[in-house]
Amino acid sequence: MKSQAQYRRFRTLLIANRGEIACRVIRSAKAMGLRTVAVYSEADAEAMHVAMADEAVLLGPARARDSYLNVERVIEVARKTGAEAVHPGYGFLSESAEFAQACLDAGLVFVGPTAAMIRMMGSKSGSKMLMEQAGVPLVPGYHGDAQDEATLAQTADKIGFPVLVKASAGGGGRGMRIVRSAAELAASIVSAKREAKAAFGDDRMLIEKFVQNPRHIEVQIIGDSHGNLLSLFERECTLQRRHQKVVEEAPSPTLDATQRERVCAAARKAAAAVNYVGAGTIEFVSDGRDVFFIEMNTRLQVEHPVTELITGIDLVEWQLRVAFGEKLPLTQDQITLNGHAIEARVYAENPHKNFMPSVGRIRTWRTPAETNGLRIDAGYRAGDAVSPHYDAMLAKVIAWAPTRDEAIERLNRGLGETDVRGIVSNIPFLSALVTHPDVRANTIDTGFIERELKNLTPAAPAPHDLELGAAVVTILAEEAKAAGAEAHSPWRTPGWMPVGRRQRVFTFRHGQGAEHKVTLTYGNGPATLSIGERELAFTTSPDAAGGFELRLHGIKSHVFAVIEGHELYLRTRNGRFDLHWVDPFGGETEEQVGEDKIVAPLPGTVVALLAEVGASLEKGAPILTLEVMKMEQTLRAPFAGVLKAIKCKVGDIVGEGVELAEVEPAAS
Ligand code: ADP
Ligand code: ADP
Ligand code: MG
């Protein structure tokens, strides 16, 4: 086992992680002229971090244990690719003392603290003992070795309920239970131990006083190998769900300048207790008056960008400089705090279904330009798969502004202009969260999200005329695109298709609820939409931002829309809307699975062919349009597959039940 100073200049960096943090690290490493090596699992062959790196090597199967957590394999790849250093990101092996040591033993620079420091600070109990000695204020509690039921019960009584039972090896909010009375204690310990054993292979528990109205405040620190140690102000991460951060900001809006200096000094003292080298975070819980140490994270954190935005420091660059053996470029009094920054974590999860993770392929990925104080740290792009094997975080939207109110405003706008489709995301929930009056007023605690969940996950809003009109335009545009037929394009209204007056009826459903009918009248003269009693003239044209402009009854609106089969996702000035298009003919394909023949549902005329033989079709892709009693209906692929045959041509008059096309299901 080697233990000599490991830090030295290197040229090639392996990033032992995936997703947004791997991309984030690669960005700074490249800017510093380093050659970057990505690693990936079988599930990630096409992932964004793989595309970004200079080189990428397969680690193994999708399961993290067989790939990103496989220490031997990561070291072997580093050796083979000539990497001289390893950045672990966060999560995965970032707080593994064994991995840090394995890197050192293999002659690689580990971008982080030494294995000994990780070992000392990695256990919540061990670090609390150290902090106690260093005189850092702790939450009252028990963090001794004895784990028998009697000792734990006795100490809990002494501390006074409510208490928090916590896994010493814990992370990500797991292995933690609030216990409100002595009667609940034994059962909570059993279940917390079970969870901790499964998640961390270690079921040792500590007990803390549960701080009332808790707020989470943490301090970014960084040390070099020359004995310099700096604090880079604090972050507040009180918006949590199940002890997991959701929105983070810097500086804390709760602290005044004196409190700020006090908590930063406590953090420096904590890090100095282990002569800390590298980036790290000292976490505190606050009762609104005092702050108490809870744990140290010996790595870069998810929320590090808010610190970067208020200090102007690139933390990854500084991590790499420290790993080169350089001195920190600034001194404590050269670190200044400028403005306010706030970050929201975008997850593939469904807030309406208890935040169940959502897996699948991302069909649409749209984020705002990174100007005007907005920054997007993403790990995914359109077309990427969200695999069930890893954390569901996709990206972070981060905003900076001179003041907190303006930063929140920018974040809200940034979230409004972010669209992720194909999977379900928490973006609407985040928008509701950052605009909540209590968040604006900063009258929150860590239980806020759980208490306010109903108001943060409102039912889907009913569409207005604007959304119904936009839905019709979206379908027409998609059909015209599929047909490659400019003449069909709704952008050419009014008066496109000089074929007399025709009508077409569209039915949309929103949520589980109401159906809305819209009748499109077009042909000679201006096109109109009839919705209920209302008859609305409209024109429309594509806009530069990839959406379109809809003038409905003289009012111009910008619309962004995505259509996937029968599902429409719209963003208008009224908000976000999800509509289901009830298509009576090409229709409700769910019921027709296995039916590979496309037949005429009623007698009619074939008016357009929208796909070519041999084309691969997604489920719901348009194949042809049939005119039935002056109404057009588009027949669609009942499942994903290949268009095997078209058995009609434009102008054919066909009877009910006549076979018009054949689709061969995609092999799955
Ligand atoms: P913080 O870094 O602020 O402490 P977390 O504890 O939520 O915030 O972040 C670490 C967690 O991130 C890990 O416990 C894990 O659940 C998750 N994670 C690990 N690897 C990744 C990754 N590559 N992308 C996104 N999330 C990850
Ligand atoms: P993890 O390793 O999972 O991040 P932490 O010890 O950092 O575990 O706790 C996670 C969160 O739980 C904290 O961010 C804080 O909001 C809350 N928490 C932790 N300890 C206490 C406490 N003693 N009283 C109240 N809340 C706490
Ligand atoms: Mg923590």
XYZ file of C-alpha atoms and ligand atoms in Angstrom:
723
model
C 0.000 0.000 0.000
C 1.458 3.332 -1.043
C 0.826 6.466 0.936
C 3.221 9.066 -0.423
C 1.844 12.329 -1.715
C 0.013 11.491 -4.890
C -0.614 14.899 -6.423
C 1.256 15.716 -9.620
C 0.745 17.140 -13.088
C -1.061 14.851 -15.566
C -2.327 15.016 -19.114
C -4.982 12.307 -19.351
C -8.000 12.142 -17.065
C -10.436 9.260 -16.748
C -13.893 10.217 -15.526
C -15.345 7.366 -13.485
C -18.947 8.462 -13.714
C -21.847 9.101 -16.081
C -24.647 11.583 -16.705
C -24.440 15.292 -16.101
C -21.483 15.188 -13.718
C -19.324 13.248 -16.177
C -20.203 15.834 -18.860
C -19.514 18.661 -16.410
C -16.059 17.327 -15.539
C -15.176 16.659 -19.178
C -16.033 20.260 -20.056
C -13.546 21.775 -17.617
C -10.897 19.125 -18.248
C -11.001 19.870 -21.971
C -10.817 23.597 -21.363
C -7.610 22.912 -19.444
C -6.180 20.984 -22.362
C -6.495 17.529 -20.835
C -7.249 14.395 -22.809
C -10.430 12.839 -21.438
C -11.405 9.189 -21.158
C -15.015 8.263 -20.454
C -16.168 4.914 -19.164
C -19.591 3.470 -19.745
C -21.865 0.518 -19.202
C -23.716 -1.467 -21.831
C -26.766 0.725 -21.182
C -24.764 3.885 -21.896
C -22.985 3.107 -25.173
C -24.758 6.046 -26.838
C -24.768 8.327 -23.799
C -23.823 11.982 -23.895
C -20.702 11.661 -21.726
C -19.395 8.980 -24.096
C -19.876 11.283 -27.074
C -18.166 14.183 -25.316
C -14.957 12.477 -24.236
C -11.897 12.008 -26.437
C -12.043 8.294 -25.795
C -14.548 5.972 -24.197
C -14.226 2.434 -22.907
C -16.912 -0.094 -22.043
C -16.774 -1.190 -18.414
C -19.366 -3.952 -18.423
C -23.070 -4.712 -18.018
C -25.665 -2.085 -17.151
C -25.895 -2.906 -13.466
C -23.778 -0.354 -11.577
C -22.123 -3.109 -9.564
C -20.810 -4.624 -12.811
C -19.701 -1.337 -14.356
C -19.457 2.047 -12.613
C -18.909 0.487 -9.185
C -16.417 -2.136 -10.349
C -13.147 -0.845 -8.860
C -10.873 -3.383 -10.524
C -12.372 -2.829 -13.925
C -12.158 0.977 -13.714
C -8.483 0.748 -12.698
C -7.788 -1.709 -15.503
C -9.351 0.633 -18.063
C -7.364 3.574 -16.687
C -4.162 1.592 -17.144
C -5.039 0.440 -20.653
C -5.942 3.908 -21.883
C -2.873 5.529 -20.412
C -4.917 7.652 -18.026
C -2.847 9.203 -15.274
C -5.645 10.470 -13.081
C -9.232 9.636 -12.171
C -12.082 12.036 -11.361
C -14.848 10.155 -9.533
C -17.653 12.750 -9.892
C -20.312 12.308 -7.189
C -22.188 9.190 -6.178
C -20.738 5.858 -7.355
C -17.103 5.511 -6.182
C -16.601 9.137 -5.175
C -16.617 8.455 -1.444
C -15.006 5.041 -1.554
C -11.746 5.016 0.417
C -10.999 1.641 -1.142
C -11.200 3.150 -4.630
C -9.054 6.158 -3.730
C -6.440 3.757 -2.365
C -6.681 1.469 -5.415
C -5.986 4.480 -7.653
C -2.928 5.400 -5.618
C -1.677 1.798 -5.642
C -2.036 1.752 -9.425
C 0.006 4.934 -9.746
C -3.017 7.078 -10.636
C -3.838 10.465 -9.176
C -7.234 10.337 -7.456
C -8.891 13.748 -7.920
C -10.075 14.108 -4.363
C -8.861 13.660 -0.805
C -6.720 10.764 0.348
C -8.227 7.424 1.309
C -7.442 8.190 4.947
C -9.426 11.437 4.848
C -12.383 9.718 3.197
C -12.255 7.013 5.849
C -12.191 9.539 8.685
C -15.003 11.686 7.327
C -17.024 9.032 5.498
C -18.651 7.699 8.620
C -21.098 10.133 10.201
C -20.229 8.790 13.667
C -16.492 9.016 13.156
C -16.658 12.516 11.726
C -18.849 13.688 14.595
C -16.292 12.456 17.085
C -13.600 14.393 15.239
C -15.735 17.525 15.114
C -16.489 17.239 18.799
C -12.758 17.296 19.502
C -12.250 20.219 17.128
C -14.947 22.202 18.917
C -17.396 22.346 15.986
C -21.015 22.573 17.230
C -22.891 19.260 16.850
C -26.543 18.299 16.973
C -27.000 16.779 20.431
C -27.006 13.041 20.032
C -25.295 9.713 20.354
C -22.608 8.498 17.961
C -20.841 5.883 20.036
C -19.926 2.315 19.146
C -22.466 0.468 21.282
C -25.412 -0.606 19.144
C -27.511 -2.699 21.547
C -31.163 -1.846 21.873
C -30.943 -0.818 25.530
C -28.155 1.709 24.914
C -29.924 3.225 21.920
C -33.233 3.442 23.799
C -31.543 4.997 26.799
C -29.703 7.636 24.784
C -32.830 8.486 22.786
C -34.659 9.100 26.068
C -31.853 11.278 27.299
C -31.758 13.339 24.072
C -35.532 13.727 24.146
C -38.014 13.022 21.345
C -38.372 13.619 18.484
C -35.067 12.059 17.454
C -33.555 11.136 14.134
C -32.169 7.626 13.773
C -29.499 7.662 11.075
C -27.246 5.164 9.370
C -23.660 6.111 10.095
C -22.681 5.056 6.573
C -25.765 6.668 5.035
C -26.198 8.918 2.047
C -28.942 10.186 -0.236
C -31.345 10.379 2.703
C -31.532 6.614 3.051
C -31.386 4.676 6.311
C -32.948 7.582 8.206
C -36.113 7.692 10.377
C -37.745 10.409 12.439
C -38.938 8.901 15.734
C -41.503 10.893 17.685
C -41.918 8.734 20.787
C -40.193 5.950 22.726
C -42.849 3.483 21.605
C -41.834 3.866 17.938
C -38.108 3.602 18.504
C -37.450 -0.141 18.337
C -39.408 -0.649 15.103
C -37.776 2.373 13.446
C -34.303 1.135 14.317
C -35.064 -2.283 12.862
C -36.309 -0.841 9.579
C -33.549 1.787 9.296
C -30.960 -0.934 9.922
C -32.498 -3.144 7.280
C -32.409 -0.311 4.722
C -28.850 0.673 5.649
C -27.600 -2.908 5.446
C -29.051 -3.281 1.960
C -27.880 0.107 0.690
C -24.479 0.493 2.342
C -23.602 -2.955 3.687
C -23.302 -1.373 7.133
C -26.138 -1.022 9.627
C -24.535 0.960 12.422
C -26.838 3.703 13.656
C -26.444 7.017 15.366
C -29.135 9.061 17.063
C -29.590 12.810 16.847
C -32.003 15.282 18.292
C -34.432 16.073 15.497
C -33.947 19.794 15.018
C -37.297 21.623 14.835
C -38.146 23.549 11.638
C -34.878 22.312 10.190
C -33.047 24.127 7.445
C -30.107 22.667 5.575
C -27.059 24.898 5.274
C -23.715 23.709 3.964
C -20.355 25.242 3.237
C -18.181 24.559 0.211
C -14.565 24.169 1.165
C -11.443 23.340 -0.795
C -7.925 22.585 0.376
C -4.631 22.119 -1.433
C -1.655 19.906 -0.605
C 0.333 22.923 0.657
C -1.815 23.419 3.731
C -4.122 26.101 2.297
C -7.796 25.738 3.021
C -10.597 28.042 1.867
C -14.336 28.300 2.388
C -16.368 29.401 -0.636
C -19.470 30.579 1.173
C -22.543 28.573 1.958
C -25.484 27.063 0.115
C -28.962 26.574 1.425
C -30.639 23.288 0.451
C -33.752 23.321 2.600
C -36.107 22.354 -0.239
C -35.892 18.596 0.141
C -38.046 15.591 -0.459
C -37.388 12.603 1.745
C -34.141 14.205 2.970
C -32.972 14.620 -0.652
C -32.243 18.049 -2.059
C -34.422 19.342 -4.902
C -33.620 23.066 -5.147
C -30.456 24.689 -3.825
C -29.289 28.264 -3.632
C -26.329 30.410 -2.667
C -25.892 32.362 -0.553
C -28.366 31.233 2.107
C -31.212 33.760 2.347
C -31.549 32.815 6.010
C -28.149 33.962 7.270
C -26.949 37.474 7.935
C -23.307 38.449 7.436
C -22.298 37.563 11.001
C -23.975 34.153 10.861
C -22.399 33.594 7.446
C -18.922 34.234 8.753
C -19.609 32.023 11.768
C -20.762 28.999 9.751
C -17.899 29.383 7.242
C -15.395 29.552 10.088
C -16.901 26.406 11.639
C -16.587 24.638 8.277
C -12.936 25.637 7.889
C -12.284 24.367 11.369
C -13.988 21.069 10.526
C -11.945 20.575 7.371
C -8.732 21.662 9.073
C -9.263 18.908 11.638
C -8.281 16.398 8.922
C -5.934 18.728 6.967
C -8.386 18.303 4.157
C -7.221 18.298 0.538
C -9.635 18.664 -2.376
C -13.203 19.928 -2.684
C -15.627 19.017 0.061
C -18.780 20.119 1.793
C -19.501 20.519 5.460
C -23.208 20.083 6.079
C -25.113 21.694 8.920
C -28.678 21.673 10.055
C -30.042 24.948 11.396
C -32.950 25.657 13.731
C -33.120 29.215 12.444
C -30.723 30.496 15.129
C -27.803 28.127 15.455
C -26.167 25.695 13.075
C -25.056 22.189 13.987
C -22.637 19.944 12.068
C -24.255 16.816 10.597
C -21.785 15.377 8.099
C -19.033 15.987 5.612
C -19.166 14.980 1.943
C -15.656 14.381 0.648
C -16.424 15.079 -3.004
C -17.912 17.560 -5.427
C -21.646 17.968 -4.864
C -24.595 18.021 -7.211
C -25.318 21.640 -6.274
C -21.757 22.981 -6.743
C -22.790 25.262 -9.687
C -24.581 27.755 -7.419
C -21.295 28.316 -5.598
C -19.508 28.701 -8.930
C -21.979 31.341 -10.066
C -21.639 33.535 -6.969
C -17.841 33.245 -6.725
C -16.867 33.048 -10.401
C -14.722 30.004 -9.593
C -14.708 26.822 -11.686
C -14.649 24.199 -8.956
C -13.704 21.351 -11.269
C -10.758 23.374 -12.542
C -9.697 24.008 -8.954
C -10.066 20.312 -8.111
C -7.774 19.495 -11.018
C -5.235 22.159 -10.018
C -5.126 20.734 -6.515
C -4.637 17.286 -8.006
C -1.733 18.694 -10.081
C -0.133 19.624 -6.763
C -0.611 23.353 -7.371
C -1.452 25.927 -4.743
C -4.993 27.324 -4.646
C -5.006 30.387 -6.917
C -6.707 32.738 -4.438
C -6.552 33.533 -0.743
C -9.545 33.694 1.561
C -9.968 37.467 1.369
C -9.842 37.343 -2.435
C -12.974 35.184 -2.515
C -15.960 37.449 -2.981
C -19.667 36.859 -3.066
C -21.502 38.283 -6.042
C -25.293 38.140 -6.473
C -27.494 35.118 -5.965
C -27.748 31.714 -7.669
C -30.404 29.012 -7.537
C -30.539 25.518 -9.024
C -33.358 23.072 -9.711
C -32.789 19.368 -10.323
C -34.634 17.965 -13.328
C -35.560 14.325 -12.755
C -37.183 11.667 -14.899
C -39.964 11.027 -12.419
C -43.699 11.487 -12.050
C -44.707 13.819 -9.200
C -48.323 12.709 -9.641
C -47.391 9.091 -9.027
C -45.411 9.483 -5.849
C -42.345 10.575 -7.854
C -42.004 7.194 -9.495
C -38.998 7.188 -11.811
C -39.863 7.280 -15.489
C -37.764 5.295 -17.921
C -37.744 5.289 -21.699
C -36.386 7.238 -24.610
C -36.227 11.018 -24.605
C -38.074 12.211 -27.711
C -37.787 15.922 -27.172
C -35.084 17.759 -25.313
C -35.322 21.511 -25.372
C -33.504 23.851 -23.066
C -33.185 27.637 -23.158
C -30.026 29.322 -24.392
C -27.391 29.691 -21.712
C -27.502 33.459 -21.681
C -29.007 36.048 -19.358
C -27.784 34.327 -16.233
C -29.026 30.849 -17.136
C -26.858 27.743 -17.066
C -27.895 24.220 -17.980
C -25.841 21.264 -16.783
C -27.260 18.291 -18.651
C -26.337 14.658 -19.074
C -28.903 13.806 -21.728
C -29.993 14.834 -25.214
C -32.910 14.055 -27.504
C -32.840 10.381 -28.435
C -31.052 9.254 -25.256
C -32.431 6.407 -23.206
C -33.186 6.866 -19.525
C -32.268 3.527 -18.057
C -33.761 2.057 -14.901
C -30.277 1.273 -13.600
C -29.156 4.731 -12.538
C -30.141 7.873 -10.742
C -33.088 9.612 -12.425
C -31.505 13.058 -12.447
C -31.258 14.312 -16.043
C -30.030 17.860 -15.732
C -29.896 20.935 -13.587
C -31.266 24.347 -14.505
C -29.308 27.053 -12.727
C -29.929 30.790 -12.649
C -27.851 33.714 -11.460
C -28.964 37.319 -10.907
C -27.953 40.265 -8.740
C -30.751 39.522 -6.254
C -32.589 36.438 -5.006
C -35.957 37.541 -6.413
C -34.498 38.061 -9.865
C -32.629 34.756 -9.722
C -35.866 32.924 -8.885
C -37.597 34.765 -11.726
C -34.904 33.670 -14.167
C -34.972 30.111 -12.934
C -38.718 30.049 -13.385
C -38.385 31.333 -16.931
C -35.619 28.812 -17.618
C -37.804 25.963 -16.378
C -40.705 27.252 -18.472
C -38.540 27.018 -21.561
C -37.289 23.532 -20.784
C -39.087 20.575 -22.322
C -38.267 16.949 -21.872
C -40.659 14.544 -23.535
C -40.886 10.823 -24.079
C -40.410 10.303 -20.378
C -42.237 12.054 -17.559
C -40.282 14.807 -15.835
C -40.674 16.847 -12.673
C -40.389 20.190 -14.509
C -43.962 21.402 -13.834
C -43.476 20.481 -10.175
C -40.245 22.493 -10.076
C -42.012 25.488 -11.620
C -44.757 25.273 -8.987
C -42.114 24.964 -6.298
C -39.993 27.970 -7.210
C -43.030 30.210 -7.648
C -44.642 29.210 -4.353
C -45.080 32.304 -2.117
C -43.472 30.560 0.872
C -40.384 29.807 -1.193
C -40.240 33.412 -2.348
C -40.637 34.578 1.231
C -38.165 31.935 2.465
C -40.554 30.806 5.212
C -39.785 27.135 4.647
C -38.204 24.168 6.385
C -37.162 20.735 5.135
C -40.725 19.410 5.574
C -42.203 22.027 3.242
C -42.489 19.905 0.082
C -44.196 16.995 1.857
C -46.712 19.333 3.504
C -47.453 21.314 0.342
C -47.398 18.403 -2.094
C -51.023 18.853 -3.196
C -50.455 22.473 -4.205
C -47.182 21.615 -5.896
C -48.748 18.916 -8.068
C -51.929 20.538 -9.347
C -54.284 18.650 -11.676
C -53.668 19.150 -15.382
C -55.340 22.386 -16.521
C -58.191 22.212 -19.064
C -57.223 23.481 -22.517
C -58.472 26.837 -23.786
C -59.308 27.641 -27.414
C -55.666 28.510 -27.972
C -54.451 25.035 -26.962
C -57.186 23.257 -28.909
C -56.376 25.304 -31.999
C -52.671 24.672 -31.501
C -53.337 20.943 -31.203
C -55.114 20.937 -34.576
C -52.291 22.898 -36.207
C -49.727 20.508 -34.738
C -51.487 17.488 -36.228
C -51.828 19.171 -39.632
C -48.180 20.169 -39.648
C -47.068 16.692 -38.739
C -49.196 15.135 -41.443
C -47.920 17.601 -44.045
C -44.342 16.856 -43.009
C -44.902 13.116 -43.228
C -46.386 13.549 -46.685
C -43.572 15.848 -47.733
C -46.438 17.878 -49.161
C -45.997 21.627 -48.912
C -49.459 22.058 -50.383
C -51.016 20.418 -47.326
C -49.106 22.547 -44.886
C -51.151 24.569 -42.434
C -48.461 27.248 -42.746
C -50.028 28.023 -46.110
C -53.424 28.884 -44.718
C -55.638 30.583 -45.469
C -56.891 28.928 -48.560
C -54.570 25.986 -48.789
C -55.899 23.170 -50.908
C -58.188 24.804 -53.444
C -60.762 22.074 -53.167
C -64.000 23.641 -52.050
C -65.035 23.770 -48.412
C -64.195 20.777 -46.296
C -64.468 19.882 -42.698
C -62.558 17.706 -40.353
C -63.416 17.010 -36.731
C -60.798 16.520 -34.033
C -61.506 15.241 -30.561
C -59.082 15.816 -27.676
C -59.134 14.490 -24.155
C -57.284 15.991 -21.265
C -56.447 14.093 -18.092
C -58.979 11.375 -17.400
C -61.676 13.888 -18.044
C -63.572 15.855 -20.578
C -63.460 15.549 -24.348
C -63.197 18.659 -26.498
C -64.340 18.756 -30.114
C -62.827 21.085 -32.667
C -64.085 21.340 -36.247
C -61.651 22.586 -38.839
C -63.188 24.143 -41.937
C -60.807 24.785 -44.787
C -60.396 24.886 -48.527
C -61.342 27.969 -50.532
C -61.252 30.994 -48.286
C -59.908 31.387 -44.792
C -59.640 28.373 -42.517
C -61.681 28.447 -39.336
C -61.964 26.434 -36.168
C -65.286 25.832 -34.464
C -65.076 25.127 -30.782
C -68.430 24.879 -29.062
C -70.456 27.858 -30.292
C -67.364 29.794 -31.261
C -66.169 30.162 -34.824
C -62.583 31.349 -34.916
C -60.552 32.447 -37.915
C -56.900 31.487 -37.663
C -53.571 31.752 -39.416
C -50.320 30.225 -38.418
C -46.651 30.165 -39.357
C -43.532 28.485 -37.994
C -41.325 30.593 -35.724
C -37.563 30.715 -35.469
C -37.496 28.939 -32.110
C -38.823 25.654 -33.514
C -42.407 26.251 -32.504
C -45.091 28.172 -34.335
C -47.113 31.305 -34.128
C -50.856 30.999 -34.022
C -53.142 33.937 -34.706
C -56.525 32.982 -33.398
C -59.277 35.533 -33.666
C -56.699 38.257 -34.130
C -54.578 37.378 -31.095
C -51.054 36.212 -31.817
C -49.485 33.581 -29.546
C -46.320 31.534 -29.571
C -46.764 27.814 -29.219
C -44.295 25.029 -28.708
C -45.719 21.610 -29.461
C -44.670 18.004 -29.667
C -46.755 15.152 -30.989
C -45.945 11.524 -30.220
C -48.503 9.245 -31.768
C -51.727 10.427 -30.190
C -50.177 12.360 -27.360
C -49.792 16.090 -27.747
C -47.653 18.233 -25.476
C -48.177 21.943 -25.761
C -46.599 24.940 -24.157
C -48.438 28.227 -24.619
C -48.758 31.476 -22.720
C -51.346 29.685 -20.558
C -48.846 27.049 -19.382
C -48.223 23.403 -20.206
C -50.910 21.117 -21.567
C -50.988 17.412 -22.279
C -53.752 16.358 -24.642
C -54.719 12.989 -25.976
C -55.980 13.010 -29.521
C -58.909 10.666 -29.833
C -58.684 9.588 -33.450
C -61.771 7.542 -34.280
C -60.271 5.932 -37.348
C -56.488 5.560 -37.316
C -57.472 5.683 -33.889
C -57.092 4.090 -30.595
C -54.323 1.797 -31.589
C -53.979 0.220 -28.171
C -56.956 -1.964 -28.898
C -55.601 -2.998 -32.274
C -52.251 -4.400 -31.278
C -51.462 -7.390 -33.413
C -53.608 -6.068 -36.254
C -51.098 -5.430 -38.998
C -53.563 -4.624 -41.803
C -54.711 -1.065 -42.226
C -58.288 -1.151 -43.472
C -60.785 1.523 -44.440
C -63.070 2.029 -41.448
C -65.798 3.459 -43.673
C -66.248 3.922 -47.423
C -64.174 6.855 -48.665
C -61.546 8.297 -50.998
C -57.823 8.029 -50.542
C -56.619 11.647 -50.603
C -52.992 11.400 -49.484
C -50.266 8.832 -48.939
C -48.117 9.909 -46.025
C -45.461 7.204 -45.862
C -43.483 5.128 -48.314
C -43.206 1.385 -48.529
C -40.159 0.276 -46.577
C -40.272 3.229 -44.198
C -39.892 2.455 -40.548
C -42.789 3.848 -38.615
C -43.204 4.736 -35.019
C -46.373 3.751 -33.310
C -49.010 6.276 -34.368
C -47.097 7.495 -37.435
C -49.444 8.653 -40.216
C -49.740 6.308 -43.220
C -52.504 7.696 -45.373
C -55.456 10.014 -45.335
C -58.903 8.933 -46.259
C -61.724 11.284 -46.960
C -64.980 10.040 -45.600
C -68.100 12.124 -46.091
C -66.060 15.304 -46.635
C -64.145 14.576 -43.456
C -60.536 13.595 -43.546
C -59.188 10.879 -41.333
C -55.591 9.839 -41.142
C -54.878 6.168 -40.671
C -51.855 5.469 -38.498
C -49.422 2.733 -37.632
C -50.974 0.611 -34.867
C -47.486 -0.190 -33.527
C -43.871 0.517 -34.374
C -42.783 -1.325 -37.500
C -42.046 -1.174 -41.182
C -44.550 -0.196 -43.849
C -44.657 -3.422 -45.832
C -47.178 -2.532 -48.491
C -49.535 0.156 -49.677
C -52.481 -1.305 -51.539
C -54.137 1.830 -52.829
C -53.301 5.106 -54.569
C -54.452 8.688 -54.265
C -57.912 9.044 -55.759
C -59.012 5.446 -55.120
C -62.536 5.083 -53.888
C -62.573 2.292 -51.386
C -65.279 0.394 -49.578
C -65.496 -0.295 -45.873
C -63.091 -2.967 -44.660
C -60.871 -2.816 -47.743
C -57.247 -3.389 -46.946
C -55.194 -0.249 -47.677
C -51.771 -0.950 -46.232
C -49.799 -3.445 -44.216
C -47.379 -2.835 -41.382
C -44.897 -5.384 -40.152
C -44.232 -5.097 -36.423
C -40.677 -4.168 -35.384
C -38.819 -7.115 -33.885
C -38.656 -6.499 -30.148
P -25.299 16.111 -2.724
O -24.241 15.867 -3.716
O -25.720 17.497 -2.663
O -25.048 15.527 -1.363
P -26.952 13.961 -3.264
O -26.564 13.305 -1.997
O -28.369 13.873 -3.681
O -26.621 15.481 -3.242
O -26.004 13.485 -4.479
C -25.371 12.309 -4.483
C -26.336 11.325 -5.011
O -26.460 11.490 -6.423
C -25.932 9.911 -4.839
O -26.235 9.446 -3.562
C -26.753 9.225 -5.919
O -28.051 8.889 -5.498
C -26.875 10.270 -6.985
N -25.994 10.000 -8.116
C -24.933 9.231 -8.155
N -24.348 9.242 -9.343
C -25.077 10.061 -10.106
C -24.983 10.513 -11.444
N -23.977 10.168 -12.234
N -25.908 11.356 -11.911
C -26.881 11.773 -11.119
N -27.011 11.378 -9.847
C -26.133 10.536 -9.329
P -27.285 12.070 3.898
O -25.962 11.394 4.012
O -28.351 11.149 3.484
O -27.184 13.329 3.099
P -27.602 13.825 6.209
O -27.097 13.516 7.577
O -26.874 14.850 5.448
O -27.668 12.463 5.418
O -29.122 14.224 6.341
C -29.939 14.411 5.211
C -30.950 15.521 5.504
O -31.757 15.205 6.639
C -30.309 16.838 5.845
O -30.066 17.579 4.681
C -31.333 17.509 6.734
O -32.300 18.185 5.967
C -31.996 16.359 7.419
N -31.431 16.166 8.769
C -30.288 15.531 9.062
N -30.055 15.541 10.381
C -31.068 16.214 10.953
C -31.431 16.540 12.307
N -30.686 16.165 13.315
N -32.562 17.239 12.509
C -33.351 17.603 11.487
N -33.087 17.303 10.206
C -31.963 16.614 9.924
Mg -26.079 14.993 3.532
